[in-house]
Amino acid sequence: MDLRDSTEDAAFRQEVRAWISDNRVGEFAESGDVGGPGREHEGFEVRLAWERVLGDAGWTCLGWPVEWGGRGASIAQQVIWNEEYVRASCPARVGVFGEGLLGPTLIAYGSEDQKRRFLEPIRTGRELWCQGYSEPDAGSDLASVRTSAVLDGDEWVINGQKVWTSLAQWADWCFVLARTDPVSSRHKGLSYILVPMHQPGIEMRPIIQLTGTSEFNEVFFDGARTSADMVVGDVGEGWRVALATLAFERGVALLGHQVRFGRELDNVIDIARDRGLTTEPVVRQRLAQAWLTLSILRMNTLRSLRGLEGPLSTPEASISKLFWGTWHRDLGELAMDVSGMSSQILSSAPYQLAELQALFLFSRADTIYGGSNEIQRNIVAERVLGLPPEPKGSL
C-alpha cells in the first residue's frame, strides 16, 4: 500500500494548509482545538461561527457530490483534509452529524424535496443535527426501538424516549428511528423520520459524565410533531435506511482523530521523560506498544478505505471501533500510571480536571458508546469471520 501523496493530492494538501493558515486567525486561532469528544461543552459559539466560515468557503461536505454543494473529493483528499485540520489545531466541528451521517443518507435515500430543503443548510452550518437511535431498552439491540410515530392528518406525532443523544442541546433537527407500525416487532415497521427539535413536546435532560460535563442527553418526545413528508425512504423501511446511516460513519474522520491520539501519546511520553521513567523497562515497553499500536491503527484505517464508495462497510472497517476504543482506553490508564500520585489530585475546585485526567475518565466510555466492545466482537465473529451466531436466551 503506497501511502505517498499523488501529485494531485500533494497540491491539494498545500491548498488545505494555505487556506487554514490564512483563515484560522483571531478568535479561531486563540481558541485552538477547542471542543471534540469529551470536550463538547467547550466554546460552542466560536465553533459554530467557524463552521459557517468553513461552509461559506466550501470546506465542509468535501465528499458530497458537486451538485449538492460538495467538492466530489476523493477518499484520499478527505483523509488529507481531516489530518491537516487536526494538525493545525482548528476548533472541533459542530456539524458532524449533518455532514457525515444525515447528508449522505439523504443523498442516497432522500426525496428531491428533502435534499433541496436540508442539504444546503447542513453544508453552510445553518442547521445542526443529532441522532435519535438509542433508547433505554434499545442500545446495542437497536431493533428493539419503542418510540412510536402515528400519522395524524398530514403530520406524524412522536412519543417515546431517546438516550445518549450527543449534541442534542444545540441541534435544530433530529433524525429519529421510530416504530410506525404498532403491531410490528424487531426490524419491521420502523421508519426514519426527520423531526424539528425546537417545539413543544420535546424535552432534553443532560446526562452528567464522569468528567462532570455533559455532551450526551436524554430526549423525551411527548406529542412532538413533524410533517408527513419527513420520512426518509419508504414508511416501514427505516431499518434499511438506519443501517445505511451507520455505514456512512466510516474511517475518514477517524484519521483526524488519530492525529489527536498521537498528540495525547506525545504528552504521556513527555511526562514519562520528565519523571525519569523512560529508563524503566515496563514503562518503555508500554509506551512503545502504544506507539506501535497507534501506527497499526492508522494503517488499518487507510486499508479499510481503499476503493470505498457508498454506504458499505469493509471487513477492515468493522474492527476499527473495537481497535481504537480499546487503544484509547488503555492510553488513559497509561497516562495515569505515568503521572503517578499527582494523577489523583484535581487541578482546582470544585472539579477541574487536568487534560490527562479527563482523557482517562472520558476514554472509559470509548469501549461502550457506538457499540460496546462485546457487541463489536460479536459483529466481527458473525459477520466478518462467519462464525455461528451467539445463542439467544429465552425472554
Short mmCIF file of C-alpha atoms in Angstrom, two decimals, residues 49-392:
data_model
loop_
_atom_site.label_atom_id
_atom_site.label_comp_id
_atom_site.label_asym_id
_atom_site.label_seq_id
_atom_site.Cartn_x
_atom_site.Cartn_y
_atom_site.Cartn_z
CA ALA A 49 -19.02 30.67 13.81
CA TRP A 50 -16.05 28.69 12.46
CA GLU A 51 -18.40 26.07 10.99
CA ARG A 52 -20.08 28.81 8.98
CA VAL A 53 -16.74 30.20 7.80
CA LEU A 54 -15.86 26.71 6.56
CA GLY A 55 -19.22 26.33 4.85
CA ASP A 56 -19.13 29.69 3.12
CA ALA A 57 -15.63 28.90 1.79
CA GLY A 58 -16.61 25.42 0.54
CA TRP A 59 -14.61 23.46 3.13
CA THR A 60 -17.47 21.36 4.51
CA CYS A 61 -19.01 18.24 2.98
CA LEU A 62 -15.99 17.65 0.76
CA GLY A 63 -17.09 14.15 -0.25
CA TRP A 64 -20.61 15.15 -1.28
CA PRO A 65 -21.41 15.36 -4.99
CA VAL A 66 -20.80 18.76 -6.58
CA GLU A 67 -24.49 19.04 -7.49
CA TRP A 68 -25.36 19.12 -3.77
CA GLY A 69 -22.69 21.61 -2.76
CA GLY A 70 -19.76 19.28 -2.15
CA ARG A 71 -16.45 19.03 -3.93
CA GLY A 72 -16.75 15.43 -5.02
CA ALA A 73 -13.43 14.93 -3.23
CA SER A 74 -11.74 11.55 -3.33
CA ILE A 75 -11.29 9.47 -0.20
CA ALA A 76 -7.60 10.40 -0.22
CA GLN A 77 -8.43 14.10 -0.28
CA GLN A 78 -10.96 13.72 2.53
CA VAL A 79 -8.27 11.98 4.59
CA ILE A 80 -5.83 14.82 3.84
CA TRP A 81 -8.39 17.41 4.92
CA ASN A 82 -9.14 15.67 8.21
CA GLU A 83 -5.47 15.12 9.06
CA GLU A 84 -4.38 18.67 8.22
CA TYR A 85 -7.38 20.13 10.03
CA VAL A 86 -6.41 18.43 13.28
CA ARG A 87 -2.69 19.11 12.85
CA ALA A 88 -3.49 22.82 12.58
CA SER A 89 -5.40 22.70 15.92
CA CYS A 90 -8.62 24.01 14.40
CA PRO A 91 -11.79 24.19 16.53
CA ALA A 92 -13.72 20.92 16.67
CA ARG A 93 -16.57 20.72 14.20
CA VAL A 94 -20.20 21.08 15.33
CA GLY A 95 -21.86 19.88 12.12
CA VAL A 96 -20.57 16.33 12.13
CA PHE A 97 -23.94 14.56 12.35
CA GLY A 98 -25.38 16.52 9.47
CA GLU A 99 -22.33 16.33 7.23
CA GLY A 100 -21.17 12.81 7.98
CA LEU A 101 -24.39 10.91 8.66
CA LEU A 102 -27.64 12.55 7.60
CA GLY A 103 -26.33 14.32 4.50
CA PRO A 104 -25.00 11.18 2.77
CA THR A 105 -28.18 9.34 3.81
CA LEU A 106 -30.39 11.97 2.19
CA ILE A 107 -28.25 11.95 -0.95
CA ALA A 108 -28.70 8.17 -1.19
CA TYR A 109 -32.29 7.73 0.03
CA GLY A 110 -33.98 11.11 0.41
CA SER A 111 -36.58 12.66 -1.86
CA GLU A 112 -35.63 15.56 -4.10
CA ASP A 113 -37.60 17.90 -1.86
CA GLN A 114 -35.74 16.67 1.22
CA LYS A 115 -32.39 17.16 -0.48
CA ARG A 116 -33.27 20.69 -1.55
CA ARG A 117 -34.60 21.55 1.90
CA PHE A 118 -31.84 20.18 4.11
CA LEU A 119 -28.51 19.72 2.33
CA GLU A 120 -27.59 23.37 1.85
CA PRO A 121 -28.28 24.40 5.49
CA ILE A 122 -26.15 21.45 6.60
CA ARG A 123 -23.34 22.44 4.26
CA THR A 124 -23.29 26.06 5.42
CA GLY A 125 -23.62 25.28 9.14
CA ARG A 126 -27.01 26.97 9.39
CA GLU A 127 -28.78 23.86 10.75
CA LEU A 128 -27.34 21.32 13.17
CA TRP A 129 -28.49 17.73 13.65
CA CYS A 130 -28.49 14.99 16.27
CA GLN A 131 -29.16 11.27 16.03
CA GLY A 132 -32.24 9.70 17.66
CA TYR A 133 -31.45 5.99 17.70
CA SER A 134 -30.62 4.58 21.15
CA GLU A 135 -33.27 4.10 23.82
CA PRO A 136 -33.13 2.79 27.41
CA ASP A 137 -34.01 -0.71 26.15
CA ALA A 138 -32.65 -0.38 22.62
CA GLY A 139 -28.97 0.45 22.62
CA SER A 140 -26.80 -2.19 21.04
CA ASP A 141 -30.04 -4.06 20.29
CA LEU A 142 -31.35 -1.21 18.16
CA ALA A 143 -34.17 -3.28 16.64
CA SER A 144 -36.00 -3.10 19.99
CA VAL A 145 -36.91 0.58 19.40
CA ARG A 146 -40.23 1.54 21.07
CA THR A 147 -40.52 5.24 20.21
CA SER A 148 -43.72 5.50 18.18
CA ALA A 149 -44.85 7.69 15.32
CA VAL A 150 -48.56 7.86 14.47
CA LEU A 151 -49.90 9.67 11.43
CA ASP A 152 -52.44 12.37 12.35
CA GLY A 153 -53.66 14.04 9.18
CA ASP A 154 -50.60 15.43 7.45
CA GLU A 155 -48.31 15.13 10.48
CA TRP A 156 -46.53 12.41 12.42
CA VAL A 157 -46.98 12.50 16.19
CA ILE A 158 -43.89 11.21 18.01
CA ASN A 159 -43.89 9.70 21.52
CA GLY A 160 -41.05 7.99 23.31
CA GLN A 161 -37.57 8.44 24.73
CA LYS A 162 -34.10 8.51 23.24
CA VAL A 163 -30.88 8.37 25.24
CA TRP A 164 -27.17 9.07 24.75
CA THR A 165 -28.15 11.70 22.19
CA SER A 166 -24.95 13.65 21.51
CA LEU A 167 -25.19 17.41 20.95
CA ALA A 168 -28.99 17.43 21.21
CA GLN A 169 -28.80 20.62 23.29
CA TRP A 170 -27.62 22.50 20.19
CA ALA A 171 -29.39 20.60 17.42
CA ASP A 172 -32.11 22.13 15.25
CA TRP A 173 -33.28 18.76 13.90
CA CYS A 174 -33.06 15.09 14.84
CA PHE A 175 -33.22 12.02 12.58
CA VAL A 176 -35.35 9.62 14.59
CA LEU A 177 -35.82 5.88 14.24
CA ALA A 178 -39.43 5.27 15.28
CA ARG A 179 -41.99 2.46 15.07
CA THR A 180 -44.78 3.43 12.67
CA ASP A 181 -46.46 0.02 12.67
CA PRO A 182 -47.71 -0.64 16.23
CA VAL A 183 -48.16 -4.40 15.65
CA SER A 184 -44.69 -4.90 14.21
CA SER A 185 -41.63 -6.13 16.05
CA ARG A 186 -37.88 -6.03 15.72
CA HIS A 187 -36.62 -4.70 12.37
CA LYS A 188 -40.02 -4.48 10.71
CA GLY A 189 -42.34 -1.49 10.90
CA LEU A 190 -39.66 1.09 11.67
CA SER A 191 -39.40 4.43 9.87
CA TYR A 192 -36.63 7.02 9.60
CA ILE A 193 -38.21 10.39 10.39
CA LEU A 194 -36.82 13.95 10.46
CA VAL A 195 -38.09 15.87 13.48
CA PRO A 196 -37.58 19.58 14.37
CA MET A 197 -36.16 19.96 17.87
CA HIS A 198 -37.42 23.45 18.75
CA GLN A 199 -41.06 22.71 19.54
CA PRO A 200 -43.39 21.87 22.44
CA GLY A 201 -43.39 18.19 23.20
CA ILE A 202 -39.60 17.76 23.23
CA GLU A 203 -37.66 17.84 26.48
CA MET A 204 -33.90 17.38 26.82
CA ARG A 205 -32.14 16.35 30.01
CA PRO A 206 -28.33 16.37 30.14
CA ILE A 207 -26.50 13.26 31.28
CA ILE A 208 -23.63 14.17 33.60
CA GLN A 209 -20.50 12.18 32.79
CA LEU A 210 -17.54 11.10 34.91
CA THR A 211 -15.78 14.25 33.73
CA GLY A 212 -18.51 16.38 35.33
CA THR A 213 -19.55 17.70 31.91
CA SER A 214 -22.40 16.77 29.62
CA GLU A 215 -22.47 16.18 25.88
CA PHE A 216 -24.97 13.31 25.93
CA ASN A 217 -28.67 13.78 26.63
CA GLU A 218 -31.94 12.08 27.24
CA VAL A 219 -34.56 13.31 24.79
CA PHE A 220 -38.26 12.86 25.55
CA PHE A 221 -40.86 13.09 22.78
CA ASP A 222 -44.34 13.81 24.16
CA GLY A 223 -46.64 14.55 21.26
CA ALA A 224 -43.88 16.11 19.15
CA ARG A 225 -44.88 16.67 15.53
CA THR A 226 -43.32 16.68 12.10
CA SER A 227 -44.69 16.83 8.57
CA ALA A 228 -45.85 13.61 6.92
CA ASP A 229 -43.28 14.06 4.14
CA MET A 230 -40.36 13.93 6.60
CA VAL A 231 -39.90 10.16 6.24
CA VAL A 232 -36.63 9.23 4.50
CA GLY A 233 -37.21 6.26 2.25
CA ASP A 234 -40.48 4.36 2.48
CA VAL A 235 -42.63 4.15 5.59
CA GLY A 236 -41.75 0.91 7.36
CA GLU A 237 -38.32 0.67 5.70
CA GLY A 238 -36.47 2.65 8.33
CA TRP A 239 -34.22 -0.21 9.38
CA ARG A 240 -32.56 -0.31 5.96
CA VAL A 241 -32.04 3.46 5.97
CA ALA A 242 -30.80 3.49 9.59
CA LEU A 243 -28.15 0.86 8.84
CA ALA A 244 -27.05 2.84 5.80
CA THR A 245 -26.55 5.88 8.02
CA LEU A 246 -24.34 3.85 10.35
CA ALA A 247 -22.34 2.54 7.39
CA PHE A 248 -21.59 6.10 6.30
CA GLU A 249 -19.81 6.56 9.65
CA ARG A 250 -16.62 5.33 8.09
CA GLY A 251 -12.95 5.94 8.81
CA VAL A 252 -12.20 9.23 7.02
CA ALA A 253 -12.77 11.31 10.16
CA LEU A 254 -11.03 8.63 12.25
CA LEU A 255 -7.73 9.55 10.58
CA GLY A 256 -8.11 13.03 12.05
CA HIS A 257 -8.88 11.60 15.48
CA GLN A 258 -5.71 9.51 15.24
CA VAL A 259 -3.66 12.68 14.85
CA ARG A 260 -5.21 13.87 18.13
CA PHE A 261 -4.48 10.48 19.71
CA GLY A 262 -0.85 10.92 18.69
CA ARG A 263 -0.69 14.27 20.46
CA GLU A 264 -2.09 12.72 23.61
CA LEU A 265 0.50 9.94 23.43
CA ASP A 266 3.29 12.51 22.94
CA ASN A 267 2.06 14.26 26.10
CA VAL A 268 2.25 10.99 28.03
CA ILE A 269 5.77 10.33 26.72
CA ASP A 270 6.89 13.83 27.74
CA ILE A 271 5.62 13.25 31.28
CA ALA A 272 7.42 9.90 31.42
CA ARG A 273 10.65 11.62 30.36
CA ASP A 274 10.21 14.42 32.91
CA ARG A 275 9.71 11.88 35.68
CA GLY A 276 12.69 9.77 34.59
CA LEU A 277 10.50 6.76 33.77
CA THR A 278 11.72 6.11 30.23
CA THR A 279 14.60 4.02 31.60
CA GLU A 280 12.21 1.64 33.35
CA PRO A 281 11.72 -1.44 31.12
CA VAL A 282 8.00 -1.91 31.79
CA VAL A 283 7.16 1.73 31.12
CA ARG A 284 9.33 1.78 27.99
CA GLN A 285 7.58 -1.33 26.71
CA ARG A 286 4.11 0.11 27.34
CA LEU A 287 5.00 3.39 25.63
CA ALA A 288 6.50 1.57 22.65
CA GLN A 289 3.48 -0.71 22.40
CA ALA A 290 1.12 2.27 22.45
CA TRP A 291 3.09 3.96 19.63
CA LEU A 292 3.22 0.80 17.51
CA THR A 293 -0.47 0.04 18.00
CA LEU A 294 -1.47 3.57 17.01
CA SER A 295 0.62 3.19 13.84
CA ILE A 296 -1.11 -0.11 13.06
CA LEU A 297 -4.49 1.52 13.67
CA ARG A 298 -3.68 4.18 11.08
CA MET A 299 -2.56 1.58 8.54
CA ASN A 300 -5.68 -0.49 9.07
CA THR A 301 -7.93 2.56 8.72
CA LEU A 302 -6.23 3.51 5.45
CA ARG A 303 -6.55 -0.07 4.22
CA SER A 304 -10.26 -0.12 5.05
CA LEU A 305 -10.86 2.97 2.90
CA ARG A 306 -9.40 1.60 -0.33
CA GLY A 307 -12.00 1.64 -3.10
CA LEU A 308 -14.79 2.53 -0.66
CA GLU A 309 -17.83 4.13 -2.27
CA GLY A 310 -21.33 4.41 -0.82
CA PRO A 311 -22.73 3.00 2.43
CA LEU A 312 -20.62 -0.14 2.62
CA SER A 313 -18.53 -1.46 5.49
CA THR A 314 -15.45 -3.49 4.61
CA PRO A 315 -14.11 -6.26 6.91
CA GLU A 316 -11.22 -4.00 7.94
CA ALA A 317 -13.58 -1.16 8.83
CA SER A 318 -15.68 -3.44 11.02
CA ILE A 319 -12.85 -3.86 13.54
CA SER A 320 -11.90 -0.16 13.73
CA LYS A 321 -14.25 0.75 16.59
CA LEU A 322 -13.09 -2.19 18.69
CA PHE A 323 -9.46 -1.38 17.89
CA TRP A 324 -9.38 2.36 18.58
CA GLY A 325 -11.77 2.29 21.54
CA THR A 326 -9.62 -0.25 23.36
CA TRP A 327 -6.39 1.56 22.48
CA HIS A 328 -7.66 4.93 23.70
CA ARG A 329 -8.95 3.49 26.97
CA ASP A 330 -5.57 1.81 27.55
CA LEU A 331 -3.81 5.12 26.82
CA GLY A 332 -5.87 6.75 29.57
CA GLU A 333 -4.72 4.10 32.02
CA LEU A 334 -1.11 4.50 30.89
CA ALA A 335 -1.39 8.27 31.37
CA MET A 336 -2.47 7.82 34.99
CA ASP A 337 0.30 5.32 35.72
CA VAL A 338 2.98 7.58 34.22
CA SER A 339 1.64 10.64 36.08
CA GLY A 340 1.93 8.91 39.44
CA MET A 341 0.22 10.19 42.56
CA SER A 342 -0.37 13.63 41.01
CA SER A 343 -2.95 11.99 38.75
CA GLN A 344 -5.20 11.65 41.81
CA ILE A 345 -5.22 15.38 42.63
CA LEU A 346 -7.60 17.83 40.96
CA SER A 347 -6.22 20.97 39.34
CA SER A 348 -8.66 23.20 41.23
CA ALA A 349 -12.03 23.20 42.94
CA PRO A 350 -14.74 22.23 42.56
CA TYR A 351 -13.92 19.62 39.88
CA GLN A 352 -11.34 20.96 37.44
CA LEU A 353 -9.65 18.07 35.68
CA ALA A 354 -6.23 18.21 34.08
CA GLU A 355 -6.04 17.14 30.42
CA LEU A 356 -4.84 13.60 31.10
CA GLN A 357 -7.32 13.10 33.95
CA ALA A 358 -10.14 14.00 31.55
CA LEU A 359 -8.64 11.63 28.98
CA PHE A 360 -8.65 8.77 31.50
CA LEU A 361 -12.21 9.33 32.64
CA PHE A 362 -13.82 10.01 29.26
CA SER A 363 -11.99 7.19 27.49
CA ARG A 364 -13.83 4.73 29.74
CA ALA A 365 -16.81 5.44 27.50
CA ASP A 366 -14.90 4.69 24.29
CA THR A 367 -15.47 0.96 24.67
CA ILE A 368 -19.20 1.47 25.31
CA TYR A 369 -20.71 4.14 23.05
CA GLY A 370 -21.16 3.47 19.34
CA GLY A 371 -21.48 -0.23 20.10
CA SER A 372 -19.78 -1.80 23.12
CA ASN A 373 -16.68 -3.97 22.75
CA GLU A 374 -18.77 -7.05 23.43
CA ILE A 375 -21.18 -6.19 20.61
CA GLN A 376 -18.28 -5.34 18.27
CA ARG A 377 -16.69 -8.74 18.92
CA ASN A 378 -19.97 -10.45 18.08
CA ILE A 379 -20.21 -8.46 14.84
CA VAL A 380 -16.65 -9.37 13.85
CA ALA A 381 -17.22 -13.03 14.74
CA GLU A 382 -20.56 -13.45 12.99
CA ARG A 383 -20.44 -11.02 10.06
CA VAL A 384 -16.73 -10.99 9.22
CA LEU A 385 -15.45 -14.41 10.26
CA GLY A 386 -18.72 -16.25 9.59
CA LEU A 387 -18.82 -17.97 12.97
CA PRO A 388 -22.09 -19.36 14.36
CA PRO A 389 -24.28 -16.70 15.99
CA GLU A 390 -24.29 -16.30 19.74
CA PRO A 391 -27.09 -18.38 21.33
CA LYS A 392 -30.09 -16.23 22.20
#
